[in-house]
XYZ file of C-alpha atoms in Angstrom:
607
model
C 0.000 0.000 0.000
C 1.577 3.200 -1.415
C 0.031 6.661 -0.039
C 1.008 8.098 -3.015
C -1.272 6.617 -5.227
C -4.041 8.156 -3.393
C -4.467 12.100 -3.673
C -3.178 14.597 -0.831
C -6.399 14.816 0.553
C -6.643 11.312 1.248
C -2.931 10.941 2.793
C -3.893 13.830 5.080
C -6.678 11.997 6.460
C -4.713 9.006 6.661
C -2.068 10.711 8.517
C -4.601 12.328 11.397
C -6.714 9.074 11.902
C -3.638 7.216 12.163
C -2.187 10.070 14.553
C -5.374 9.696 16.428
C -5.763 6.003 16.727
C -1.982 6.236 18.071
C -2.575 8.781 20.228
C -5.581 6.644 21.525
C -3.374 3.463 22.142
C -1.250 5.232 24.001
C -2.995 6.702 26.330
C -5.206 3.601 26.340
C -1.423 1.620 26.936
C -0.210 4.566 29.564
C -3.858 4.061 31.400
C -3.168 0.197 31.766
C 0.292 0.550 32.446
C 0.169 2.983 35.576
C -3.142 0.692 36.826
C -0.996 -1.999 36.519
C 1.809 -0.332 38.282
C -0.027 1.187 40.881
C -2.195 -2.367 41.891
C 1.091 -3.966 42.112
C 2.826 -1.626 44.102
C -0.996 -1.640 46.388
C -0.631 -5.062 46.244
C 3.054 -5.190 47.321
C 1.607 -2.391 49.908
C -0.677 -4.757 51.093
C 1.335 -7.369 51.386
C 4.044 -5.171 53.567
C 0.826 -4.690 55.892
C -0.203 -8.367 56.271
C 3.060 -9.140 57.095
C 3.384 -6.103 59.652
C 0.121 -6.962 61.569
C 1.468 -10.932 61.514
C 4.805 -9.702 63.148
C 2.661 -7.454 65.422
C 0.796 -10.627 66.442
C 3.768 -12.781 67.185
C 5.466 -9.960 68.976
C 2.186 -9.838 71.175
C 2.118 -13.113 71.834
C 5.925 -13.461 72.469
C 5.457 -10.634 75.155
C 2.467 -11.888 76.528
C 3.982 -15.545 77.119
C 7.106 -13.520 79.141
C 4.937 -11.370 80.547
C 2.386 -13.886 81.698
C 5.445 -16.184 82.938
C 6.525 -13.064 85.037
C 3.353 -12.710 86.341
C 3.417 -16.309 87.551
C 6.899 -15.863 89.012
C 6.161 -12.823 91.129
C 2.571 -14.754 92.244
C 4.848 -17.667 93.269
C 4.618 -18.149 97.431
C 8.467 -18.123 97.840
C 9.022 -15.090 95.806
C 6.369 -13.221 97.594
C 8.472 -14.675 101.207
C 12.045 -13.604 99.708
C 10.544 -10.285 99.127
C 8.679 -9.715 102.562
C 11.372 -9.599 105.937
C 14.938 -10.576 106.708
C 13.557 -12.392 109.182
C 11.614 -15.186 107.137
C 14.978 -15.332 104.738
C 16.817 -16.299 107.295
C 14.285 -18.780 108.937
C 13.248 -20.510 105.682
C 15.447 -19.899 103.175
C 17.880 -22.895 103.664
C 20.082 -24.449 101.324
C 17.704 -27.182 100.300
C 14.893 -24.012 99.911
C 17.650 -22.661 97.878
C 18.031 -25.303 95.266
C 14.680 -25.767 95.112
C 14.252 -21.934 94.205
C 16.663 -22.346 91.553
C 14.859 -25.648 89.851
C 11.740 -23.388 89.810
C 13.136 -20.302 87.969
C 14.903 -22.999 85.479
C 11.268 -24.588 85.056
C 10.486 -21.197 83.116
C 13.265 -21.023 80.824
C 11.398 -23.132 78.105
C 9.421 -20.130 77.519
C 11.334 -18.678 74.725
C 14.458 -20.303 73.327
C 16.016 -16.711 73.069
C 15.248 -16.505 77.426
C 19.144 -16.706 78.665
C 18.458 -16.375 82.738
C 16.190 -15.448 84.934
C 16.792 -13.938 88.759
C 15.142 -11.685 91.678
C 17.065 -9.039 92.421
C 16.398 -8.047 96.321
C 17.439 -5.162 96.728
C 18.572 -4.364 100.672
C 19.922 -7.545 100.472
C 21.851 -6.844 97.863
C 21.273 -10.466 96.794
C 20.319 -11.884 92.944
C 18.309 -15.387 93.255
C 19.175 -17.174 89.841
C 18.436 -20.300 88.174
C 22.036 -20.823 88.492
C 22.317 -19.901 92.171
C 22.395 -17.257 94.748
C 24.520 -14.223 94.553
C 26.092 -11.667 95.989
C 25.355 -8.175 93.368
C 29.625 -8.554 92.512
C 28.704 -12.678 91.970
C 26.396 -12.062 89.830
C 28.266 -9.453 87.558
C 31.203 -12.042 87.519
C 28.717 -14.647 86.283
C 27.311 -12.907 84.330
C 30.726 -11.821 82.606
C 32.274 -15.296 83.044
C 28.880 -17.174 81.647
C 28.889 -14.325 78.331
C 25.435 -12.910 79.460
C 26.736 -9.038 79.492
C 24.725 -7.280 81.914
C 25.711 -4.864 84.754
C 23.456 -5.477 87.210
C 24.152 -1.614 88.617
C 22.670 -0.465 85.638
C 19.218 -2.332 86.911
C 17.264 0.734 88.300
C 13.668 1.822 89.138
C 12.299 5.208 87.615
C 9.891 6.995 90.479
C 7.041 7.054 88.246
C 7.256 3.049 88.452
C 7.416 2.888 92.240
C 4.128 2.525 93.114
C 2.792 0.746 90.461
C 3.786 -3.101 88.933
C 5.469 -2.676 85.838
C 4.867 -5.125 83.524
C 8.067 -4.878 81.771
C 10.452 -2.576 80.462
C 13.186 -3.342 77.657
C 16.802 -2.029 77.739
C 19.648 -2.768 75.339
C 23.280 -3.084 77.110
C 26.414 -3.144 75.391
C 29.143 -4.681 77.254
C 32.042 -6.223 75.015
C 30.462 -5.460 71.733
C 27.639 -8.186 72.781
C 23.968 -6.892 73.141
C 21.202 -8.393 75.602
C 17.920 -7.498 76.207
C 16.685 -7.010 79.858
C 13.218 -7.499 81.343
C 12.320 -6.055 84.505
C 9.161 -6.281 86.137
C 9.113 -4.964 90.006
C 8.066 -6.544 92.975
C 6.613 -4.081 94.832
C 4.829 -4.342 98.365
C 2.286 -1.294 99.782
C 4.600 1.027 100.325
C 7.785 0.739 97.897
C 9.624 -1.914 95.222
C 12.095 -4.174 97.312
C 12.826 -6.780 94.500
C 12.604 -6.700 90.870
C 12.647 -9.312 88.657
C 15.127 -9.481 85.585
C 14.649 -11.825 82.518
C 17.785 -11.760 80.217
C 16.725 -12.667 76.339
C 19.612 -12.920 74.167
C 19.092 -10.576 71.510
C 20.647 -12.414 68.558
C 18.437 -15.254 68.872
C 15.616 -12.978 69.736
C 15.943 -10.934 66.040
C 16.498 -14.628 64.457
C 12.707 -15.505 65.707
C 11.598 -12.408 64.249
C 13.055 -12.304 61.563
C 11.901 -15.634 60.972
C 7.794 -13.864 61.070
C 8.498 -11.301 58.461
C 8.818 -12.408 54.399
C 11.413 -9.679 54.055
C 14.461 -7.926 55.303
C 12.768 -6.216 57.872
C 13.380 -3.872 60.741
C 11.847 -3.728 63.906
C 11.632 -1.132 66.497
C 9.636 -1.123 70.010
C 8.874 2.604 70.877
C 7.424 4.131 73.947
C 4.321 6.700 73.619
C 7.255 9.525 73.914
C 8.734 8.061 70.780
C 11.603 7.043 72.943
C 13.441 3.410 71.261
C 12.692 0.478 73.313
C 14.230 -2.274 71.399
C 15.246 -2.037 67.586
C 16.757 -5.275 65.646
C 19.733 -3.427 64.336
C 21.455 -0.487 63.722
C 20.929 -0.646 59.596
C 16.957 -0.584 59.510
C 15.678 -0.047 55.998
C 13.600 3.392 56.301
C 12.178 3.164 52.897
C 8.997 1.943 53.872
C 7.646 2.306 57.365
C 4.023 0.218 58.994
C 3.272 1.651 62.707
C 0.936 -0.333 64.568
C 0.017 -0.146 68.293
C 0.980 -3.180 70.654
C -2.300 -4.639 72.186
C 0.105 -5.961 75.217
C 2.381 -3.153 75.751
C 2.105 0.946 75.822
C 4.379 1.007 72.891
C 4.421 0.789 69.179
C 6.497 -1.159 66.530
C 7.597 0.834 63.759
C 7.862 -2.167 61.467
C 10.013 -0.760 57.888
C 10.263 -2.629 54.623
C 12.440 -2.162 51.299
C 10.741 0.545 49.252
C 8.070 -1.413 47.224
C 8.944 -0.167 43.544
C 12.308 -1.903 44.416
C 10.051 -5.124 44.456
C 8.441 -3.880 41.198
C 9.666 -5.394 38.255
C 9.457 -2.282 35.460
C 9.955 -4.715 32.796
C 7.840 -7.277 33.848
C 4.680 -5.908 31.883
C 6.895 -5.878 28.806
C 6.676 -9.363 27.990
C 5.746 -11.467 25.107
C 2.403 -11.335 25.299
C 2.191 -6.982 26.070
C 4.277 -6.626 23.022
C 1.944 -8.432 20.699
C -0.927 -6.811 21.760
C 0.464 -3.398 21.368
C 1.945 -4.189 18.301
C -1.907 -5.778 17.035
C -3.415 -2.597 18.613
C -1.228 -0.514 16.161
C -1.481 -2.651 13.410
C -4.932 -2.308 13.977
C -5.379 1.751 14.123
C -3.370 1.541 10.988
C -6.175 -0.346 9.095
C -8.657 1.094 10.581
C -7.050 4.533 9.461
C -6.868 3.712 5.892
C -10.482 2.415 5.956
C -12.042 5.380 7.172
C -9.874 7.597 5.394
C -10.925 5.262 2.402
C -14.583 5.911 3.149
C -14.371 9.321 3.875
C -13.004 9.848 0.015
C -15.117 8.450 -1.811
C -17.845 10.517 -2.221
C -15.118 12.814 -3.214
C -13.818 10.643 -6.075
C -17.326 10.157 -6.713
C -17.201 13.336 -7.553
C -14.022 14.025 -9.191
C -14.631 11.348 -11.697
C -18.133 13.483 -12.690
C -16.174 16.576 -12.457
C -13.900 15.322 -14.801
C -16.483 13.888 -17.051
C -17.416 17.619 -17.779
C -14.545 19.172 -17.829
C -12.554 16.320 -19.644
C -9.300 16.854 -17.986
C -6.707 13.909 -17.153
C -8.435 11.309 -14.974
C -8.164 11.221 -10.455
C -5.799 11.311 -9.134
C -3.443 14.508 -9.249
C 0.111 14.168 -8.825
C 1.116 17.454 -7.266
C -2.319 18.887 -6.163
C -4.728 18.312 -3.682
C -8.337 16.757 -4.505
C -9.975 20.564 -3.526
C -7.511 22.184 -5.570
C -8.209 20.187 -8.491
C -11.903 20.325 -8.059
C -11.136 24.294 -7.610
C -9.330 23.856 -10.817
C -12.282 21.996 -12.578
C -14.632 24.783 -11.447
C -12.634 27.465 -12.918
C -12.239 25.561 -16.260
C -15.842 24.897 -15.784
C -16.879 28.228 -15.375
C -14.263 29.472 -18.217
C -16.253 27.023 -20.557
C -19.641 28.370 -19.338
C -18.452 31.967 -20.227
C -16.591 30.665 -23.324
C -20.388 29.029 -24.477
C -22.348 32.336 -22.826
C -19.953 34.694 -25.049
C -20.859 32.463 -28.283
C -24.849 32.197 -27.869
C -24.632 36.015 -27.385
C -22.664 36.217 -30.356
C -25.068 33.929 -32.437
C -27.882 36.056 -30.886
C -26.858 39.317 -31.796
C -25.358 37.760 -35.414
C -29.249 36.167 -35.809
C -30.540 39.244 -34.514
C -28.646 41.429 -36.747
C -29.646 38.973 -39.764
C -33.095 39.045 -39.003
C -33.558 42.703 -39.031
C -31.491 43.163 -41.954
C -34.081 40.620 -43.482
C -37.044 43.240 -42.320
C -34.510 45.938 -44.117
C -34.095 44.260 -47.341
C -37.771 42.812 -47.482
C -36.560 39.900 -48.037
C -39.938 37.442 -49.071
C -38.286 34.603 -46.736
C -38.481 36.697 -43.953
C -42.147 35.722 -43.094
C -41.550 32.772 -41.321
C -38.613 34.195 -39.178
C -41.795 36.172 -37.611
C -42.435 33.705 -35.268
C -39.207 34.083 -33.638
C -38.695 37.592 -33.585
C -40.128 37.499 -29.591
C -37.430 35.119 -28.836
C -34.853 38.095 -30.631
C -36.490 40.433 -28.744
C -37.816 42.774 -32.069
C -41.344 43.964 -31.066
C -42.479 46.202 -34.068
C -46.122 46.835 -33.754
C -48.405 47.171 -36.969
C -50.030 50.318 -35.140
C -46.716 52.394 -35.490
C -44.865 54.181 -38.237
C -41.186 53.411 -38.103
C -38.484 55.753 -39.796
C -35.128 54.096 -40.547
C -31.967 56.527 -40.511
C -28.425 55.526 -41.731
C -25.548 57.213 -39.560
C -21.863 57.249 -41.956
C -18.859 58.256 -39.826
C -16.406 60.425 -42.201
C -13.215 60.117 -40.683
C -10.227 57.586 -41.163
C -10.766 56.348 -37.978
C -14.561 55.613 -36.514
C -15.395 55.693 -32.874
C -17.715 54.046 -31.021
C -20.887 55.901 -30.556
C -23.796 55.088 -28.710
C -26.466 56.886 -31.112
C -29.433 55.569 -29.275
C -28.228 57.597 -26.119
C -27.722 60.671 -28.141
C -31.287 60.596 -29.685
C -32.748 60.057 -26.558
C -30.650 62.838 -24.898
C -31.552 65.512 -27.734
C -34.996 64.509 -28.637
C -36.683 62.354 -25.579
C -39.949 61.921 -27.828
C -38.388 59.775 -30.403
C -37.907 56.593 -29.637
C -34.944 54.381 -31.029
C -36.374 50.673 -32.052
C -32.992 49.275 -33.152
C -29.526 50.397 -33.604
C -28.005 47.913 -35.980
C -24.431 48.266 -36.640
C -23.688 47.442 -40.225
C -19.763 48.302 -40.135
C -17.429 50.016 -37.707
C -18.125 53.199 -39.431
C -21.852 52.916 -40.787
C -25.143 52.206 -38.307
C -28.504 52.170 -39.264
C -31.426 53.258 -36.867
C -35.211 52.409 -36.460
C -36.663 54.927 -34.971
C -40.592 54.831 -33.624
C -42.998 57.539 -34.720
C -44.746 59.204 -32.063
C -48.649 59.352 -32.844
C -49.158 62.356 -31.126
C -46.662 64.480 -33.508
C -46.713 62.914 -37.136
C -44.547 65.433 -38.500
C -41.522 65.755 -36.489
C -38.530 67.651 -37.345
C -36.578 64.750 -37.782
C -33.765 66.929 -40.148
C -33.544 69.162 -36.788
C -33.000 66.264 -34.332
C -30.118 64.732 -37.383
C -28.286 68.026 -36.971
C -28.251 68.061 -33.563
C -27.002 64.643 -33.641
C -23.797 65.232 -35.642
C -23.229 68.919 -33.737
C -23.371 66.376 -30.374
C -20.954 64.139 -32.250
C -18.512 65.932 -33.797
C -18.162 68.079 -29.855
C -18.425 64.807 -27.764
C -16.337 62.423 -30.338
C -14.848 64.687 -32.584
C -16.417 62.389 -35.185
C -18.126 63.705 -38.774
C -21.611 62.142 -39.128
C -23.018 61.792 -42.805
C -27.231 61.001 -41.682
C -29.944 60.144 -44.296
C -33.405 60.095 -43.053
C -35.833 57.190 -44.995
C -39.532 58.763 -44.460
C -41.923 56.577 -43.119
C -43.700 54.837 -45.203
C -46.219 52.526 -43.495
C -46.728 50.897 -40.259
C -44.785 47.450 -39.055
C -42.461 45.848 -40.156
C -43.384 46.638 -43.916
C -43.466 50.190 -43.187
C -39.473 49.745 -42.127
C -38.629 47.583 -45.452
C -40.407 50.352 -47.312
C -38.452 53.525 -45.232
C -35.181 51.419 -46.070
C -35.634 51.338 -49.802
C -36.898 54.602 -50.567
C -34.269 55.788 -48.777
C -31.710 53.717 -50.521
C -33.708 54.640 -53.368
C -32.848 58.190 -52.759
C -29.187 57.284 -51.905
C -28.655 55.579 -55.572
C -30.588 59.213 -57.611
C -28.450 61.449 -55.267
C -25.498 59.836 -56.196
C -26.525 59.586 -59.871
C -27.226 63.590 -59.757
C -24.895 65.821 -61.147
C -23.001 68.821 -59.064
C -25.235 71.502 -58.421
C -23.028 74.080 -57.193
C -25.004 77.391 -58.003
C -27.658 75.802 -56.108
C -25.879 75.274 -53.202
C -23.541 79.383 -53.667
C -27.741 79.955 -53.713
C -28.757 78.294 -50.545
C -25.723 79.634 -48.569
C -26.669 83.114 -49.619
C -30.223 82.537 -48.717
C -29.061 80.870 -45.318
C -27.042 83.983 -44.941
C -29.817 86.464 -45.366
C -32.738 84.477 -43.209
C -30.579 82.649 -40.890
C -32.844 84.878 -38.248
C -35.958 83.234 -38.981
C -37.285 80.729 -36.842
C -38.266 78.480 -39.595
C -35.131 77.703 -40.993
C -34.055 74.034 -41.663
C -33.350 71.714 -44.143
C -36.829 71.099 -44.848
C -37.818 74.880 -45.615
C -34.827 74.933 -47.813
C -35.976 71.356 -49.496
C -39.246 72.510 -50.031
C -38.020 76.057 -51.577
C -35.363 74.276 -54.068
C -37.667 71.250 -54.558
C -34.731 68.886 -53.700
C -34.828 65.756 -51.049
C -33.152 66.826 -47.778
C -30.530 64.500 -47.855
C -29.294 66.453 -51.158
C -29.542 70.027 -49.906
C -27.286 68.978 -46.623
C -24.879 67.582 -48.963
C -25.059 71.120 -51.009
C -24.430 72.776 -47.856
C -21.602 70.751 -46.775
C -20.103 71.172 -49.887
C -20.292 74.814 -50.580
C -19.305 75.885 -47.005
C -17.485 72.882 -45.439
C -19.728 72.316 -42.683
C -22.864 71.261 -42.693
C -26.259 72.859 -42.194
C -26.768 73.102 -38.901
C -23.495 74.421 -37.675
C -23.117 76.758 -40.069
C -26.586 78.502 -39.227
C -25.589 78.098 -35.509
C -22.812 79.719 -36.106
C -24.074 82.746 -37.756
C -26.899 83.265 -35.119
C -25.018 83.046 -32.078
C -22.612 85.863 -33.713
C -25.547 87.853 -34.398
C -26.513 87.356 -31.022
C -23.148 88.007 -28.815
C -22.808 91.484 -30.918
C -26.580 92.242 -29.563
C -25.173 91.236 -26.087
C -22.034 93.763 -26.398
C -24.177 96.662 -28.029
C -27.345 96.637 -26.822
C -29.284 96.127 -23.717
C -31.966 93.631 -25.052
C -32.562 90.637 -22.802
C -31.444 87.062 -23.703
C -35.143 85.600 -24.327
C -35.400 89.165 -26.123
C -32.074 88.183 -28.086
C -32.722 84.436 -28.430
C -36.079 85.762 -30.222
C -34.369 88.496 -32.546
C -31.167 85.817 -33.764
C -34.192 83.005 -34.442
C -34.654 81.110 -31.698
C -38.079 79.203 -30.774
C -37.060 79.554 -26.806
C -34.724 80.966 -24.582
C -33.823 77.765 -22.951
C -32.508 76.578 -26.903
C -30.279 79.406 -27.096
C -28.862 79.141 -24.020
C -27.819 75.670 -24.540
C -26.651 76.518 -28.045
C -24.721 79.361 -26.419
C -22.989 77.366 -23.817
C -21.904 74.488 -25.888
C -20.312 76.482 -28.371
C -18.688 79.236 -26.405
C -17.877 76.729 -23.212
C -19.875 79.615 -21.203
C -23.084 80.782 -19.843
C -24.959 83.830 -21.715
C -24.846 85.537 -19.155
C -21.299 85.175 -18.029
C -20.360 86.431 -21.493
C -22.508 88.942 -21.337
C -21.116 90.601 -17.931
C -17.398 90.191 -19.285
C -18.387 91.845 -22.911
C -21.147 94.462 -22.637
C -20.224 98.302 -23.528
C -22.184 100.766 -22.008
């Protein structure tokens, strides 16, 4: 299984569902592994406490059994008489009583195989009854030296808080020689003070070697008092890793009981076995399938889609080498949408081209044209048969046409006329259909052309050449009609010969009644009984401009040398230099003179 034959997209999923399912395992493995370590180490805990409380027991009952032989000692009838007068120690007390004194104390010695001797120490007799014999307080230290038992019998002593009250025992350690003992002294006490005390001598060695014989480990023991004062301790080199205190049930003490720190019993690598390894290793093995499947799953519905995607677009088949599945679906959309522009661009193309041939079909009249009809709603031409159309064709002059919005001018100079179509035959020749408004038949249409190439020639410095088609009908028969007489007229103008003493006549007529408010190219067609189209042609030719300039030109000079010399008003001016209405001349004014009237007026008036 090679990643890379799957895209980006998929690897990346791959990756973080195999991060995660590793992530998982290990905390899953972590979680088991510090259970595990901590039951053990509870377990080992536990174990250190069993053992403590079975030591605790033993110790108990160890005391006890001393404590209870004691007991029966100091109860026994010639102890109590050795304790109470000189008198009765010297009446009874003979050598045979002697002996058998000393069989009785050896009777107890079975008590504990680590009990060395046992005596009553009297003490204003200064005298030690042993199992061995009786003895002076120097005998006894000498047997005690001579039989390895090292114990100073000086050091034997009662505290005055234990003088009125039996004892039951108290431990001391004595070093003497390098050898330890331990010494158990309970006192024989009458009503008013202690006159004996009696001393059992354990020999510590063996004494540790039975304990240590109760605990499972390498334990150490100490005895304390409720002051926290040592009592008895097994040796010098207690382990202090570990420590159990528990409260002697026989005794106003406690034994601090310590054990080997537990993790030391822990076995770190004992959870790494055979058996740990494989399942880890399965678990992992595992969250690596399992990865791949879901990451599998989770991209298919995207190849699902990338294979449609690619369908459409036709690109090379899933997957990408170098790019991500989103960036080649990104990819696909932008081709996608280039290709939906690409087509969008083209059907407007065809529908303007098909547009453009159908109305030059209604143009030309062509006879097939009849059953394109049905799909002129779909074109969007809506000629009614109610309406008279006029058709107008607009010739730029210059070497280099400019694009002109013509519809936008005729709608700017004359609002009432409204422009149908605007078909552009060449970069340098348009033709308009223009609507005839019912309410004004006869519309000025040569004023509105003039207008038109004044607007053009200032906004676009372009020359405009405009012939006006009358209308002929209504519909779309009307338009085919417009567009041939006017062609019509186009072919006879052109066929005409040059009639320049009619047009030196027009200029000098322009000239001399460029101040009435009738002037236009219709007056002057009707007066030379020639079409319109041939009398602006005249005028162009004979003064180099064409109609509509040229009499602009002369009125507003007329009219700024009223405005210097006389004090007329404007409307009284606009009036006088042929004007219908104020509001025309101003506008004329200002868009030939780049001024207001009345601005030029204040900067050119004589008094």
């Amino acid at each position: 299984m090679k990643l890379k034959n799957y895209g980006k997209y998929f690897q990346h999923n791959m990756r973080l569902f195999t991060t995660i399912f590793i992530l998982i395992c290990v905390a899953v493995t972590s979680f088991y592994l510090y259970n595990s370590i901590h039951y053990q180490l509870d377990m080992i805990k536990k174990d250190y406490g069993n053992d403590a409380e079975r030591i605790s027991l033993e110790l108990d009952n160890k005391l006890t059994r001393i404590s209870n032989v004691m007991n029966d000692i100091s109860n026994l009838t010639w102890v109590k008489k050795l304790t109470t007068s000189s008198d009765v120690f010297l009446q009874e007390f003979t050598a045979l009583k002697r002996l058998e004194c000393q069989e009785a104390l050896s009777q107890y010695l079975s008590i504990d195989s680590s009990v060395m001797d046992i005596a009553i120490y009297i003490k204003d007799r200064e005298l030690v009854v042993s199992q061995k014999g009786w003895f002076s307080k120097p005998e006894y230290r000498s047997y005690l030296m001579t039989g390895r038992c090292d114990i100073e019998p000086d050091r034997i002593y009662e505290t005055a808080e234990h003088r009125n009250t039996i004892e039951s025992f108290v431990t001391m350690d004595y070093n003497i020689n390098s050898k330890k003992n331990i010494v158990m002294i309970k006192n024989l006490v009458e009503v008013s003070s202690p006159t004996a005390s009696l001393i059992i001598i354990l020999n510590k060695e063996l004494f540790n070697q039975s304990i240590s014989k109760l605990g499972s480990e390498n334990i150490g023991l100490e005895v304390l008092n409720l002051s926290e004062e040592p009592l008895f301790y097994t040796s010098q080199d207690i382990p202090q890793e570990y420590e159990i205190r528990l409260a002697s049930k026989v005794l106003p003490a406690y034994y601090r009981i310590t054990y080997p720190d537990p993790s030391s019993r822990f076995n770190q690598y004992g959870f790494l076995n055979f058996t740990f390894l494989a399942i880890l290793f399965s678990m992992l093995l595992l969250a690596v399938l399992v990865s791949f499947l879901l990451s599998l799953y989770n991209i298919r519905p995207l190849q699902q889609l990338m294979t449609k995607i690619n369908g459409f677009v036709g690109d090379t088949p899933y997957p990408p080498s170098k790019k991500t599945e989103f960036e080649l679906i990104e990819d696909s959309f932008a081709s996608l949408y280039a290709q939906k522009q690409d087509l969008q661009d083209r059907i407007a193309e065809n529908y303007n081209l098909t547009r453009k041939y159908a109305l030059m079909l209604i143009l030309f009249g062509d006879t097939n044209f009849a059953e394109w009809v049905q799909h002129f709603d779909m074109l969007d031409i809506l000629f009614t048969e109610d309406q008279k159309y006029s058709v107008w064709i607009l010739s730029q002059k210059q070497e280099a046409p400019v694009e002109i919005n013509f519809s936008a001018m005729l709608s700017e100079l004359h609002p009432q006329l409204v422009c149908t179509e605007e078909i552009e035959i060449s970069s340098s020749q348009t033709i308009l259909i223009i609507g005839q408004d019912a309410s004004n038949p006869l519309q000025d249409y040569d004023q509105t052309a003039e207008w038109i190439k004044s607007l053009a020639l200032q906004r676009y410095n372009a020359l405009l050449e405009i012939q006006i088609g009358n209308t002929c009908g209504p519909g779309i028969m009307g338009i085919s009609q417009s567009y041939h007489s006017l062609a019509k007229g186009t072919e006879q103008t052109e066929t005409e010969p040059p009639y320049r003493e009619v047009g030196n006549e027009i200029v000098q007529y322009i000239n001399e009644h460029y101040c009435d408010p009738d002037m236009s190219l219709k007056d002057l067609s009707a007066r030379w009984n020639l079409s319109v189209p041939t009398i602006s042609r005249l005028c162009k030719e004979t003064i180099g401009v064409n109609f509509l300039d040229y009499l602009t030109t002369l009125r507003l000079e007329r009219a700024k040398k009223l405005l210097q010399e006389t004090s007329y008003s404007i409307a009284e001016i606009a009036q006088m230099v042929g004007y219908a209405s104020e509001y025309s001349f101003r506008r004329a004014f200002q868009r030939n003179e780049n001024c207001r009237v009345q601005n030029w007026h204040r900067g050119n008036h004589h008094e």
